[in-house]
Amino acid sequence: MAMLQVSHLQKTYTARLGTVRVQALRDVDFSVEAGEFVSVMGESGSGKTTLLNILAALDKPTGGAVLLDGQSLADVPDRKLSMFRRDRLGFVFQDFNLLDTFTLRDNIFLPLVLARVPHEEMNPRLAPLAQMLEITDVLDKYPYEVSGGQKQRAAVARAVITRPSLLLADEPTGALDSRASEKLLEMFRRLHGQGQTIVMVTHSPIAASRSDRVLFIRDGVVYHELRRGAEEKDASMLARISDALAMLAAGRLVG
């Protein structure tokens, strides 16, 4: 069984007065294997953010199911959702979501504190992670004292220090310049190389070109997908993604 199984997912929003219904997801079907790196692309309003929120157990579908390691998210009681997200999922957001009154070290340790992990286990977990993400020398600085790239890499450390089954990333390079984006994507590649399963929503073809597979969402369905060839380079993957986006925009790509 795949690590993540999304089956016939639907989501309909109803306006406050109940007169307008918007179908954000119509019939989304895909799976993600353990250790896979999958990107989700689509125009604004295509449903990709709604999909990510449902995968993150921040929203509930109108129909269909999401299974993580065989467990349906619908079966997790509301009172245990926070614990489920903390223990099983990692999150990386476009705007970092770091606490300015905490050092980077304390921001990264926060999910471990909430999970009541013994203090003596925290630094041994952090040390190799901080070295890989190249933030060892800024751990005791505050978010306002470091660059955007360093903040985002600290946010990645916070997301994976709990050793989640699935890492979810929402436009992780969106607030970064090209150099910081390149470094962050390299860190994602290293995490992926260590076996981390990643699902990333992105507008960036360059970011998506680092993944194993790209899902294109349009009008609430997975309309097309690309898989990386066995020896395919990033440049070739980028060219295929760019071609697919152009054809989608022109209405010439058949799902």
PDB file of N, CA and C in Angstrom, residues 22-125:
ATOM      1  N   VAL A  22     -19.221  26.442  -4.301  1.00  0.00           N
ATOM      2  CA  VAL A  22     -18.003  26.402  -5.106  1.00  0.00           C
ATOM      3  C   VAL A  22     -17.352  25.040  -4.913  1.00  0.00           C
ATOM      4  N   GLN A  23     -17.143  24.330  -6.013  1.00  0.00           N
ATOM      5  CA  GLN A  23     -16.523  23.011  -5.931  1.00  0.00           C
ATOM      6  C   GLN A  23     -15.025  23.159  -6.172  1.00  0.00           C
ATOM      7  N   ALA A  24     -14.273  23.187  -5.077  1.00  0.00           N
ATOM      8  CA  ALA A  24     -12.826  23.379  -5.164  1.00  0.00           C
ATOM      9  C   ALA A  24     -12.119  22.118  -5.655  1.00  0.00           C
ATOM     10  N   LEU A  25     -12.592  20.959  -5.215  1.00  0.00           N
ATOM     11  CA  LEU A  25     -12.048  19.671  -5.668  1.00  0.00           C
ATOM     12  C   LEU A  25     -13.207  18.827  -6.158  1.00  0.00           C
ATOM     13  N   ARG A  26     -13.064  18.256  -7.366  1.00  0.00           N
ATOM     14  CA  ARG A  26     -14.167  17.479  -7.947  1.00  0.00           C
ATOM     15  C   ARG A  26     -13.961  15.972  -7.831  1.00  0.00           C
ATOM     16  N   ASP A  27     -12.752  15.504  -8.135  1.00  0.00           N
ATOM     17  CA  ASP A  27     -12.495  14.053  -8.082  1.00  0.00           C
ATOM     18  C   ASP A  27     -10.988  13.838  -8.173  1.00  0.00           C
ATOM     19  N   VAL A  28     -10.302  14.072  -7.067  1.00  0.00           N
ATOM     20  CA  VAL A  28      -8.844  13.995  -7.043  1.00  0.00           C
ATOM     21  C   VAL A  28      -8.420  12.602  -6.605  1.00  0.00           C
ATOM     22  N   ASP A  29      -7.599  11.989  -7.433  1.00  0.00           N
ATOM     23  CA  ASP A  29      -7.163  10.613  -7.202  1.00  0.00           C
ATOM     24  C   ASP A  29      -5.667  10.506  -7.465  1.00  0.00           C
ATOM     25  N   PHE A  30      -4.871  10.131  -6.449  1.00  0.00           N
ATOM     26  CA  PHE A  30      -3.450   9.849  -6.663  1.00  0.00           C
ATOM     27  C   PHE A  30      -2.893   9.181  -5.417  1.00  0.00           C
ATOM     28  N   SER A  31      -1.695   8.647  -5.533  1.00  0.00           N
ATOM     29  CA  SER A  31      -1.029   8.050  -4.390  1.00  0.00           C
ATOM     30  C   SER A  31       0.424   8.494  -4.382  1.00  0.00           C
ATOM     31  N   VAL A  32       1.049   8.412  -3.212  1.00  0.00           N
ATOM     32  CA  VAL A  32       2.454   8.776  -3.046  1.00  0.00           C
ATOM     33  C   VAL A  32       3.138   7.640  -2.307  1.00  0.00           C
ATOM     34  N   GLU A  33       4.214   7.137  -2.887  1.00  0.00           N
ATOM     35  CA  GLU A  33       4.959   6.056  -2.261  1.00  0.00           C
ATOM     36  C   GLU A  33       5.904   6.604  -1.195  1.00  0.00           C
ATOM     37  N   ALA A  34       6.268   5.779  -0.232  1.00  0.00           N
ATOM     38  CA  ALA A  34       7.224   6.175   0.798  1.00  0.00           C
ATOM     39  C   ALA A  34       8.537   6.584   0.133  1.00  0.00           C
ATOM     40  N   GLY A  35       9.066   7.735   0.536  1.00  0.00           N
ATOM     41  CA  GLY A  35      10.324   8.210  -0.001  1.00  0.00           C
ATOM     42  C   GLY A  35      10.206   8.978  -1.304  1.00  0.00           C
ATOM     43  N   GLU A  36       8.985   9.189  -1.792  1.00  0.00           N
ATOM     44  CA  GLU A  36       8.794   9.894  -3.052  1.00  0.00           C
ATOM     45  C   GLU A  36       8.708  11.404  -2.808  1.00  0.00           C
ATOM     46  N   PHE A  37       9.112  12.176  -3.819  1.00  0.00           N
ATOM     47  CA  PHE A  37       9.046  13.633  -3.789  1.00  0.00           C
ATOM     48  C   PHE A  37       8.109  14.064  -4.919  1.00  0.00           C
ATOM     49  N   VAL A  38       6.916  14.569  -4.532  1.00  0.00           N
ATOM     50  CA  VAL A  38       5.874  14.910  -5.497  1.00  0.00           C
ATOM     51  C   VAL A  38       5.569  16.406  -5.408  1.00  0.00           C
ATOM     52  N   SER A  39       5.518  17.060  -6.563  1.00  0.00           N
ATOM     53  CA  SER A  39       5.101  18.466  -6.629  1.00  0.00           C
ATOM     54  C   SER A  39       3.687  18.550  -7.185  1.00  0.00           C
ATOM     55  N   VAL A  40       2.943  19.542  -6.704  1.00  0.00           N
ATOM     56  CA  VAL A  40       1.588  19.804  -7.186  1.00  0.00           C
ATOM     57  C   VAL A  40       1.573  21.218  -7.757  1.00  0.00           C
ATOM     58  N   MET A  41       1.170  21.335  -9.025  1.00  0.00           N
ATOM     59  CA  MET A  41       1.139  22.629  -9.694  1.00  0.00           C
ATOM     60  C   MET A  41      -0.258  22.909 -10.230  1.00  0.00           C
ATOM     61  N   GLY A  42      -0.556  24.189 -10.420  1.00  0.00           N
ATOM     62  CA  GLY A  42      -1.840  24.596 -10.972  1.00  0.00           C
ATOM     63  C   GLY A  42      -2.028  26.085 -10.799  1.00  0.00           C
ATOM     64  N   GLU A  43      -2.888  26.662 -11.614  1.00  0.00           N
ATOM     65  CA  GLU A  43      -3.164  28.086 -11.512  1.00  0.00           C
ATOM     66  C   GLU A  43      -3.887  28.398 -10.205  1.00  0.00           C
ATOM     67  N   SER A  44      -3.880  29.668  -9.825  1.00  0.00           N
ATOM     68  CA  SER A  44      -4.653  30.091  -8.652  1.00  0.00           C
ATOM     69  C   SER A  44      -6.118  29.713  -8.851  1.00  0.00           C
ATOM     70  N   GLY A  45      -6.701  29.126  -7.812  1.00  0.00           N
ATOM     71  CA  GLY A  45      -8.088  28.694  -7.907  1.00  0.00           C
ATOM     72  C   GLY A  45      -8.267  27.295  -8.454  1.00  0.00           C
ATOM     73  N   SER A  46      -7.157  26.602  -8.741  1.00  0.00           N
ATOM     74  CA  SER A  46      -7.256  25.258  -9.324  1.00  0.00           C
ATOM     75  C   SER A  46      -7.600  24.196  -8.287  1.00  0.00           C
ATOM     76  N   GLY A  47      -7.383  24.497  -7.002  1.00  0.00           N
ATOM     77  CA  GLY A  47      -7.703  23.543  -5.943  1.00  0.00           C
ATOM     78  C   GLY A  47      -6.495  23.013  -5.197  1.00  0.00           C
ATOM     79  N   LYS A  48      -5.299  23.438  -5.579  1.00  0.00           N
ATOM     80  CA  LYS A  48      -4.108  22.843  -4.966  1.00  0.00           C
ATOM     81  C   LYS A  48      -3.946  23.216  -3.484  1.00  0.00           C
ATOM     82  N   THR A  49      -4.289  24.452  -3.112  1.00  0.00           N
ATOM     83  CA  THR A  49      -4.193  24.840  -1.701  1.00  0.00           C
ATOM     84  C   THR A  49      -5.246  24.111  -0.875  1.00  0.00           C
ATOM     85  N   THR A  50      -6.448  23.956  -1.420  1.00  0.00           N
ATOM     86  CA  THR A  50      -7.485  23.174  -0.739  1.00  0.00           C
ATOM     87  C   THR A  50      -7.006  21.744  -0.522  1.00  0.00           C
ATOM     88  N   LEU A  51      -6.387  21.174  -1.545  1.00  0.00           N
ATOM     89  CA  LEU A  51      -5.857  19.813  -1.432  1.00  0.00           C
ATOM     90  C   LEU A  51      -4.826  19.732  -0.313  1.00  0.00           C
ATOM     91  N   LEU A  52      -3.890  20.678  -0.264  1.00  0.00           N
ATOM     92  CA  LEU A  52      -2.858  20.648   0.756  1.00  0.00           C
ATOM     93  C   LEU A  52      -3.462  20.771   2.148  1.00  0.00           C
ATOM     94  N   ASN A  53      -4.459  21.635   2.308  1.00  0.00           N
ATOM     95  CA  ASN A  53      -5.107  21.788   3.616  1.00  0.00           C
ATOM     96  C   ASN A  53      -5.780  20.497   4.073  1.00  0.00           C
ATOM     97  N   ILE A  54      -6.348  19.757   3.137  1.00  0.00           N
ATOM     98  CA  ILE A  54      -6.978  18.476   3.491  1.00  0.00           C
ATOM     99  C   ILE A  54      -5.918  17.439   3.845  1.00  0.00           C
ATOM    100  N   LEU A  55      -4.823  17.408   3.083  1.00  0.00           N
ATOM    101  CA  LEU A  55      -3.730  16.481   3.402  1.00  0.00           C
ATOM    102  C   LEU A  55      -3.146  16.787   4.778  1.00  0.00           C
ATOM    103  N   ALA A  56      -3.169  18.075   5.150  1.00  0.00           N
ATOM    104  CA  ALA A  56      -2.626  18.497   6.437  1.00  0.00           C
ATOM    105  C   ALA A  56      -3.623  18.333   7.583  1.00  0.00           C
ATOM    106  N   ALA A  57      -4.804  17.787   7.279  1.00  0.00           N
ATOM    107  CA  ALA A  57      -5.860  17.611   8.272  1.00  0.00           C
ATOM    108  C   ALA A  57      -6.286  18.939   8.875  1.00  0.00           C
ATOM    109  N   LEU A  58      -6.149  20.022   8.084  1.00  0.00           N
ATOM    110  CA  LEU A  58      -6.617  21.336   8.497  1.00  0.00           C
ATOM    111  C   LEU A  58      -8.019  21.615   7.968  1.00  0.00           C
ATOM    112  N   ASP A  59      -8.468  20.790   7.046  1.00  0.00           N
ATOM    113  CA  ASP A  59      -9.805  20.917   6.469  1.00  0.00           C
ATOM    114  C   ASP A  59     -10.315  19.503   6.204  1.00  0.00           C
ATOM    115  N   LYS A  60     -11.615  19.357   6.105  1.00  0.00           N
ATOM    116  CA  LYS A  60     -12.208  18.046   5.866  1.00  0.00           C
ATOM    117  C   LYS A  60     -12.834  18.015   4.476  1.00  0.00           C
ATOM    118  N   PRO A  61     -12.707  16.900   3.765  1.00  0.00           N
ATOM    119  CA  PRO A  61     -13.313  16.808   2.430  1.00  0.00           C
ATOM    120  C   PRO A  61     -14.824  16.640   2.504  1.00  0.00           C
ATOM    121  N   THR A  62     -15.484  17.007   1.421  1.00  0.00           N
ATOM    122  CA  THR A  62     -16.918  16.761   1.294  1.00  0.00           C
ATOM    123  C   THR A  62     -17.179  15.308   0.927  1.00  0.00           C
ATOM    124  N   GLY A  63     -16.252  14.733   0.174  1.00  0.00           N
ATOM    125  CA  GLY A  63     -16.366  13.334  -0.228  1.00  0.00           C
ATOM    126  C   GLY A  63     -14.992  12.761  -0.494  1.00  0.00           C
ATOM    127  N   GLY A  64     -14.919  11.438  -0.574  1.00  0.00           N
ATOM    128  CA  GLY A  64     -13.641  10.783  -0.819  1.00  0.00           C
ATOM    129  C   GLY A  64     -12.872  10.544   0.470  1.00  0.00           C
ATOM    130  N   ALA A  65     -11.620  10.113   0.331  1.00  0.00           N
ATOM    131  CA  ALA A  65     -10.840   9.727   1.501  1.00  0.00           C
ATOM    132  C   ALA A  65      -9.361  10.017   1.301  1.00  0.00           C
ATOM    133  N   VAL A  66      -8.671  10.254   2.434  1.00  0.00           N
ATOM    134  CA  VAL A  66      -7.218  10.380   2.473  1.00  0.00           C
ATOM    135  C   VAL A  66      -6.698   9.399   3.512  1.00  0.00           C
ATOM    136  N   LEU A  67      -5.806   8.519   3.091  1.00  0.00           N
ATOM    137  CA  LEU A  67      -5.199   7.553   4.002  1.00  0.00           C
ATOM    138  C   LEU A  67      -3.698   7.816   4.089  1.00  0.00           C
ATOM    139  N   LEU A  68      -3.186   7.898   5.313  1.00  0.00           N
ATOM    140  CA  LEU A  68      -1.761   8.033   5.559  1.00  0.00           C
ATOM    141  C   LEU A  68      -1.295   6.796   6.307  1.00  0.00           C
ATOM    142  N   ASP A  69      -0.399   6.047   5.683  1.00  0.00           N
ATOM    143  CA  ASP A  69       0.046   4.764   6.247  1.00  0.00           C
ATOM    144  C   ASP A  69      -1.146   3.878   6.598  1.00  0.00           C
ATOM    145  N   GLY A  70      -2.150   3.906   5.734  1.00  0.00           N
ATOM    146  CA  GLY A  70      -3.315   3.050   5.910  1.00  0.00           C
ATOM    147  C   GLY A  70      -4.376   3.582   6.850  1.00  0.00           C
ATOM    148  N   GLN A  71      -4.118   4.694   7.508  1.00  0.00           N
ATOM    149  CA  GLN A  71      -5.081   5.268   8.446  1.00  0.00           C
ATOM    150  C   GLN A  71      -5.845   6.400   7.775  1.00  0.00           C
ATOM    151  N   SER A  72      -7.155   6.335   7.827  1.00  0.00           N
ATOM    152  CA  SER A  72      -7.980   7.390   7.255  1.00  0.00           C
ATOM    153  C   SER A  72      -7.942   8.624   8.145  1.00  0.00           C
ATOM    154  N   LEU A  73      -7.687   9.787   7.536  1.00  0.00           N
ATOM    155  CA  LEU A  73      -7.692  11.022   8.321  1.00  0.00           C
ATOM    156  C   LEU A  73      -9.070  11.283   8.917  1.00  0.00           C
ATOM    157  N   ALA A  74     -10.115  10.786   8.260  1.00  0.00           N
ATOM    158  CA  ALA A  74     -11.477  10.984   8.755  1.00  0.00           C
ATOM    159  C   ALA A  74     -11.712  10.241  10.065  1.00  0.00           C
ATOM    160  N   ASP A  75     -10.891   9.220  10.336  1.00  0.00           N
ATOM    161  CA  ASP A  75     -11.072   8.433  11.552  1.00  0.00           C
ATOM    162  C   ASP A  75     -10.329   8.998  12.755  1.00  0.00           C
ATOM    163  N   VAL A  76      -9.535  10.056  12.532  1.00  0.00           N
ATOM    164  CA  VAL A  76      -8.809  10.667  13.646  1.00  0.00           C
ATOM    165  C   VAL A  76      -9.770  11.597  14.391  1.00  0.00           C
ATOM    166  N   PRO A  77     -10.039  11.346  15.667  1.00  0.00           N
ATOM    167  CA  PRO A  77     -10.972  12.212  16.414  1.00  0.00           C
ATOM    168  C   PRO A  77     -10.480  13.647  16.457  1.00  0.00           C
ATOM    169  N   ASP A  78     -11.403  14.591  16.452  1.00  0.00           N
ATOM    170  CA  ASP A  78     -11.034  16.011  16.465  1.00  0.00           C
ATOM    171  C   ASP A  78     -10.104  16.341  17.622  1.00  0.00           C
ATOM    172  N   ARG A  79     -10.322  15.725  18.773  1.00  0.00           N
ATOM    173  CA  ARG A  79      -9.517  16.053  19.945  1.00  0.00           C
ATOM    174  C   ARG A  79      -8.077  15.557  19.807  1.00  0.00           C
ATOM    175  N   LYS A  80      -7.834  14.673  18.831  1.00  0.00           N
ATOM    176  CA  LYS A  80      -6.489  14.128  18.637  1.00  0.00           C
ATOM    177  C   LYS A  80      -5.822  14.631  17.360  1.00  0.00           C
ATOM    178  N   LEU A  81      -6.490  15.543  16.633  1.00  0.00           N
ATOM    179  CA  LEU A  81      -5.938  16.010  15.357  1.00  0.00           C
ATOM    180  C   LEU A  81      -4.628  16.766  15.544  1.00  0.00           C
ATOM    181  N   SER A  82      -4.548  17.606  16.565  1.00  0.00           N
ATOM    182  CA  SER A  82      -3.314  18.365  16.783  1.00  0.00           C
ATOM    183  C   SER A  82      -2.145  17.437  17.043  1.00  0.00           C
ATOM    184  N   MET A  83      -2.380  16.405  17.853  1.00  0.00           N
ATOM    185  CA  MET A  83      -1.332  15.432  18.140  1.00  0.00           C
ATOM    186  C   MET A  83      -0.958  14.661  16.880  1.00  0.00           C
ATOM    187  N   PHE A  84      -1.967  14.296  16.077  1.00  0.00           N
ATOM    188  CA  PHE A  84      -1.715  13.570  14.828  1.00  0.00           C
ATOM    189  C   PHE A  84      -0.849  14.398  13.896  1.00  0.00           C
ATOM    190  N   ARG A  85      -1.208  15.677  13.718  1.00  0.00           N
ATOM    191  CA  ARG A  85      -0.414  16.541  12.840  1.00  0.00           C
ATOM    192  C   ARG A  85       1.003  16.696  13.364  1.00  0.00           C
ATOM    193  N   ARG A  86       1.142  16.867  14.675  1.00  0.00           N
ATOM    194  CA  ARG A  86       2.464  17.073  15.260  1.00  0.00           C
ATOM    195  C   ARG A  86       3.347  15.837  15.101  1.00  0.00           C
ATOM    196  N   ASP A  87       2.765  14.655  15.255  1.00  0.00           N
ATOM    197  CA  ASP A  87       3.553  13.426  15.258  1.00  0.00           C
ATOM    198  C   ASP A  87       3.776  12.838  13.868  1.00  0.00           C
ATOM    199  N   ARG A  88       2.847  13.071  12.942  1.00  0.00           N
ATOM    200  CA  ARG A  88       2.906  12.362  11.660  1.00  0.00           C
ATOM    201  C   ARG A  88       3.224  13.255  10.463  1.00  0.00           C
ATOM    202  N   LEU A  89       3.013  14.572  10.639  1.00  0.00           N
ATOM    203  CA  LEU A  89       3.163  15.494   9.518  1.00  0.00           C
ATOM    204  C   LEU A  89       4.150  16.601   9.854  1.00  0.00           C
ATOM    205  N   GLY A  90       4.886  17.039   8.837  1.00  0.00           N
ATOM    206  CA  GLY A  90       5.739  18.215   8.969  1.00  0.00           C
ATOM    207  C   GLY A  90       5.261  19.267   7.986  1.00  0.00           C
ATOM    208  N   PHE A  91       5.398  20.553   8.346  1.00  0.00           N
ATOM    209  CA  PHE A  91       4.882  21.637   7.513  1.00  0.00           C
ATOM    210  C   PHE A  91       5.960  22.673   7.263  1.00  0.00           C
ATOM    211  N   VAL A  92       6.050  23.108   6.013  1.00  0.00           N
ATOM    212  CA  VAL A  92       6.906  24.238   5.656  1.00  0.00           C
ATOM    213  C   VAL A  92       6.026  25.232   4.913  1.00  0.00           C
ATOM    214  N   PHE A  93       5.966  26.467   5.426  1.00  0.00           N
ATOM    215  CA  PHE A  93       5.090  27.491   4.871  1.00  0.00           C
ATOM    216  C   PHE A  93       5.897  28.548   4.119  1.00  0.00           C
ATOM    217  N   GLN A  94       5.232  29.248   3.220  1.00  0.00           N
ATOM    218  CA  GLN A  94       5.890  30.297   2.450  1.00  0.00           C
ATOM    219  C   GLN A  94       6.430  31.401   3.354  1.00  0.00           C
ATOM    220  N   ASP A  95       5.679  31.745   4.408  1.00  0.00           N
ATOM    221  CA  ASP A  95       6.063  32.882   5.248  1.00  0.00           C
ATOM    222  C   ASP A  95       6.735  32.455   6.550  1.00  0.00           C
ATOM    223  N   PHE A  96       7.322  31.247   6.567  1.00  0.00           N
ATOM    224  CA  PHE A  96       8.181  30.741   7.645  1.00  0.00           C
ATOM    225  C   PHE A  96       7.427  30.365   8.926  1.00  0.00           C
ATOM    226  N   ASN A  97       6.525  31.248   9.420  1.00  0.00           N
ATOM    227  CA  ASN A  97       5.768  30.990  10.653  1.00  0.00           C
ATOM    228  C   ASN A  97       6.671  30.710  11.851  1.00  0.00           C
ATOM    229  N   LEU A  98       7.755  31.462  11.958  1.00  0.00           N
ATOM    230  CA  LEU A  98       8.627  31.364  13.129  1.00  0.00           C
ATOM    231  C   LEU A  98       8.196  32.393  14.171  1.00  0.00           C
ATOM    232  N   LEU A  99       8.438  32.088  15.435  1.00  0.00           N
ATOM    233  CA  LEU A  99       8.115  33.003  16.536  1.00  0.00           C
ATOM    234  C   LEU A  99       9.297  33.941  16.753  1.00  0.00           C
ATOM    235  N   ASP A 100       9.069  35.244  16.612  1.00  0.00           N
ATOM    236  CA  ASP A 100      10.159  36.220  16.705  1.00  0.00           C
ATOM    237  C   ASP A 100      10.758  36.320  18.098  1.00  0.00           C
ATOM    238  N   THR A 101      10.024  35.909  19.122  1.00  0.00           N
ATOM    239  CA  THR A 101      10.543  35.994  20.496  1.00  0.00           C
ATOM    240  C   THR A 101      11.346  34.759  20.888  1.00  0.00           C
ATOM    241  N   PHE A 102      11.449  33.784  19.981  1.00  0.00           N
ATOM    242  CA  PHE A 102      12.233  32.576  20.207  1.00  0.00           C
ATOM    243  C   PHE A 102      13.457  32.600  19.292  1.00  0.00           C
ATOM    244  N   THR A 103      14.573  32.056  19.762  1.00  0.00           N
ATOM    245  CA  THR A 103      15.711  31.852  18.874  1.00  0.00           C
ATOM    246  C   THR A 103      15.349  30.775  17.847  1.00  0.00           C
ATOM    247  N   LEU A 104      16.179  30.662  16.824  1.00  0.00           N
ATOM    248  CA  LEU A 104      15.926  29.599  15.850  1.00  0.00           C
ATOM    249  C   LEU A 104      15.955  28.235  16.529  1.00  0.00           C
ATOM    250  N   ARG A 105      16.896  28.055  17.462  1.00  0.00           N
ATOM    251  CA  ARG A 105      16.989  26.779  18.180  1.00  0.00           C
ATOM    252  C   ARG A 105      15.674  26.463  18.887  1.00  0.00           C
ATOM    253  N   ASP A 106      15.135  27.453  19.600  1.00  0.00           N
ATOM    254  CA  ASP A 106      13.905  27.226  20.363  1.00  0.00           C
ATOM    255  C   ASP A 106      12.704  27.047  19.437  1.00  0.00           C
ATOM    256  N   ASN A 107      12.686  27.739  18.302  1.00  0.00           N
ATOM    257  CA  ASN A 107      11.637  27.506  17.317  1.00  0.00           C
ATOM    258  C   ASN A 107      11.659  26.061  16.831  1.00  0.00           C
ATOM    259  N   ILE A 108      12.849  25.563  16.571  1.00  0.00           N
ATOM    260  CA  ILE A 108      12.985  24.191  16.060  1.00  0.00           C
ATOM    261  C   ILE A 108      12.609  23.177  17.133  1.00  0.00           C
ATOM    262  N   PHE A 109      12.956  23.479  18.385  1.00  0.00           N
ATOM    263  CA  PHE A 109      12.662  22.556  19.481  1.00  0.00           C
ATOM    264  C   PHE A 109      11.184  22.543  19.864  1.00  0.00           C
ATOM    265  N   LEU A 110      10.426  23.568  19.478  1.00  0.00           N
ATOM    266  CA  LEU A 110       9.057  23.713  19.967  1.00  0.00           C
ATOM    267  C   LEU A 110       8.195  22.466  19.763  1.00  0.00           C
ATOM    268  N   PRO A 111       8.153  21.849  18.567  1.00  0.00           N
ATOM    269  CA  PRO A 111       7.316  20.643  18.440  1.00  0.00           C
ATOM    270  C   PRO A 111       7.791  19.489  19.323  1.00  0.00           C
ATOM    271  N   LEU A 112       9.094  19.430  19.625  1.00  0.00           N
ATOM    272  CA  LEU A 112       9.592  18.391  20.524  1.00  0.00           C
ATOM    273  C   LEU A 112       9.135  18.667  21.951  1.00  0.00           C
ATOM    274  N   VAL A 113       9.139  19.940  22.330  1.00  0.00           N
ATOM    275  CA  VAL A 113       8.656  20.311  23.663  1.00  0.00           C
ATOM    276  C   VAL A 113       7.185  19.937  23.805  1.00  0.00           C
ATOM    277  N   LEU A 114       6.395  20.254  22.772  1.00  0.00           N
ATOM    278  CA  LEU A 114       4.962  19.939  22.819  1.00  0.00           C
ATOM    279  C   LEU A 114       4.726  18.435  22.869  1.00  0.00           C
ATOM    280  N   ALA A 115       5.641  17.679  22.243  1.00  0.00           N
ATOM    281  CA  ALA A 115       5.523  16.214  22.256  1.00  0.00           C
ATOM    282  C   ALA A 115       6.147  15.590  23.494  1.00  0.00           C
ATOM    283  N   ARG A 116       6.688  16.446  24.376  1.00  0.00           N
ATOM    284  CA  ARG A 116       7.318  16.003  25.630  1.00  0.00           C
ATOM    285  C   ARG A 116       8.485  15.058  25.394  1.00  0.00           C
ATOM    286  N   VAL A 117       9.250  15.352  24.364  1.00  0.00           N
ATOM    287  CA  VAL A 117      10.488  14.615  24.123  1.00  0.00           C
ATOM    288  C   VAL A 117      11.512  15.049  25.180  1.00  0.00           C
ATOM    289  N   PRO A 118      12.209  14.123  25.824  1.00  0.00           N
ATOM    290  CA  PRO A 118      13.190  14.494  26.852  1.00  0.00           C
ATOM    291  C   PRO A 118      14.228  15.472  26.313  1.00  0.00           C
ATOM    292  N   HIS A 119      14.594  16.455  27.125  1.00  0.00           N
ATOM    293  CA  HIS A 119      15.511  17.511  26.680  1.00  0.00           C
ATOM    294  C   HIS A 119      16.840  16.946  26.190  1.00  0.00           C
ATOM    295  N   GLU A 120      17.304  15.875  26.844  1.00  0.00           N
ATOM    296  CA  GLU A 120      18.604  15.322  26.467  1.00  0.00           C
ATOM    297  C   GLU A 120      18.596  14.711  25.062  1.00  0.00           C
ATOM    298  N   GLU A 121      17.422  14.479  24.487  1.00  0.00           N
ATOM    299  CA  GLU A 121      17.335  13.953  23.127  1.00  0.00           C
ATOM    300  C   GLU A 121      17.306  15.049  22.062  1.00  0.00           C
ATOM    301  N   MET A 122      17.051  16.292  22.486  1.00  0.00           N
ATOM    302  CA  MET A 122      16.809  17.345  21.508  1.00  0.00           C
ATOM    303  C   MET A 122      18.054  17.755  20.735  1.00  0.00           C
ATOM    304  N   ASN A 123      19.142  18.067  21.441  1.00  0.00           N
ATOM    305  CA  ASN A 123      20.347  18.495  20.741  1.00  0.00           C
ATOM    306  C   ASN A 123      20.927  17.407  19.839  1.00  0.00           C
ATOM    307  N   PRO A 124      20.948  16.126  20.264  1.00  0.00           N
ATOM    308  CA  PRO A 124      21.426  15.093  19.339  1.00  0.00           C
ATOM    309  C   PRO A 124      20.586  14.983  18.066  1.00  0.00           C
ATOM    310  N   ARG A 125      19.296  15.293  18.161  1.00  0.00           N
ATOM    311  CA  ARG A 125      18.462  15.304  16.957  1.00  0.00           C
ATOM    312  C   ARG A 125      18.791  16.501  16.077  1.00  0.00           C
TER     313      ARG A 125
END
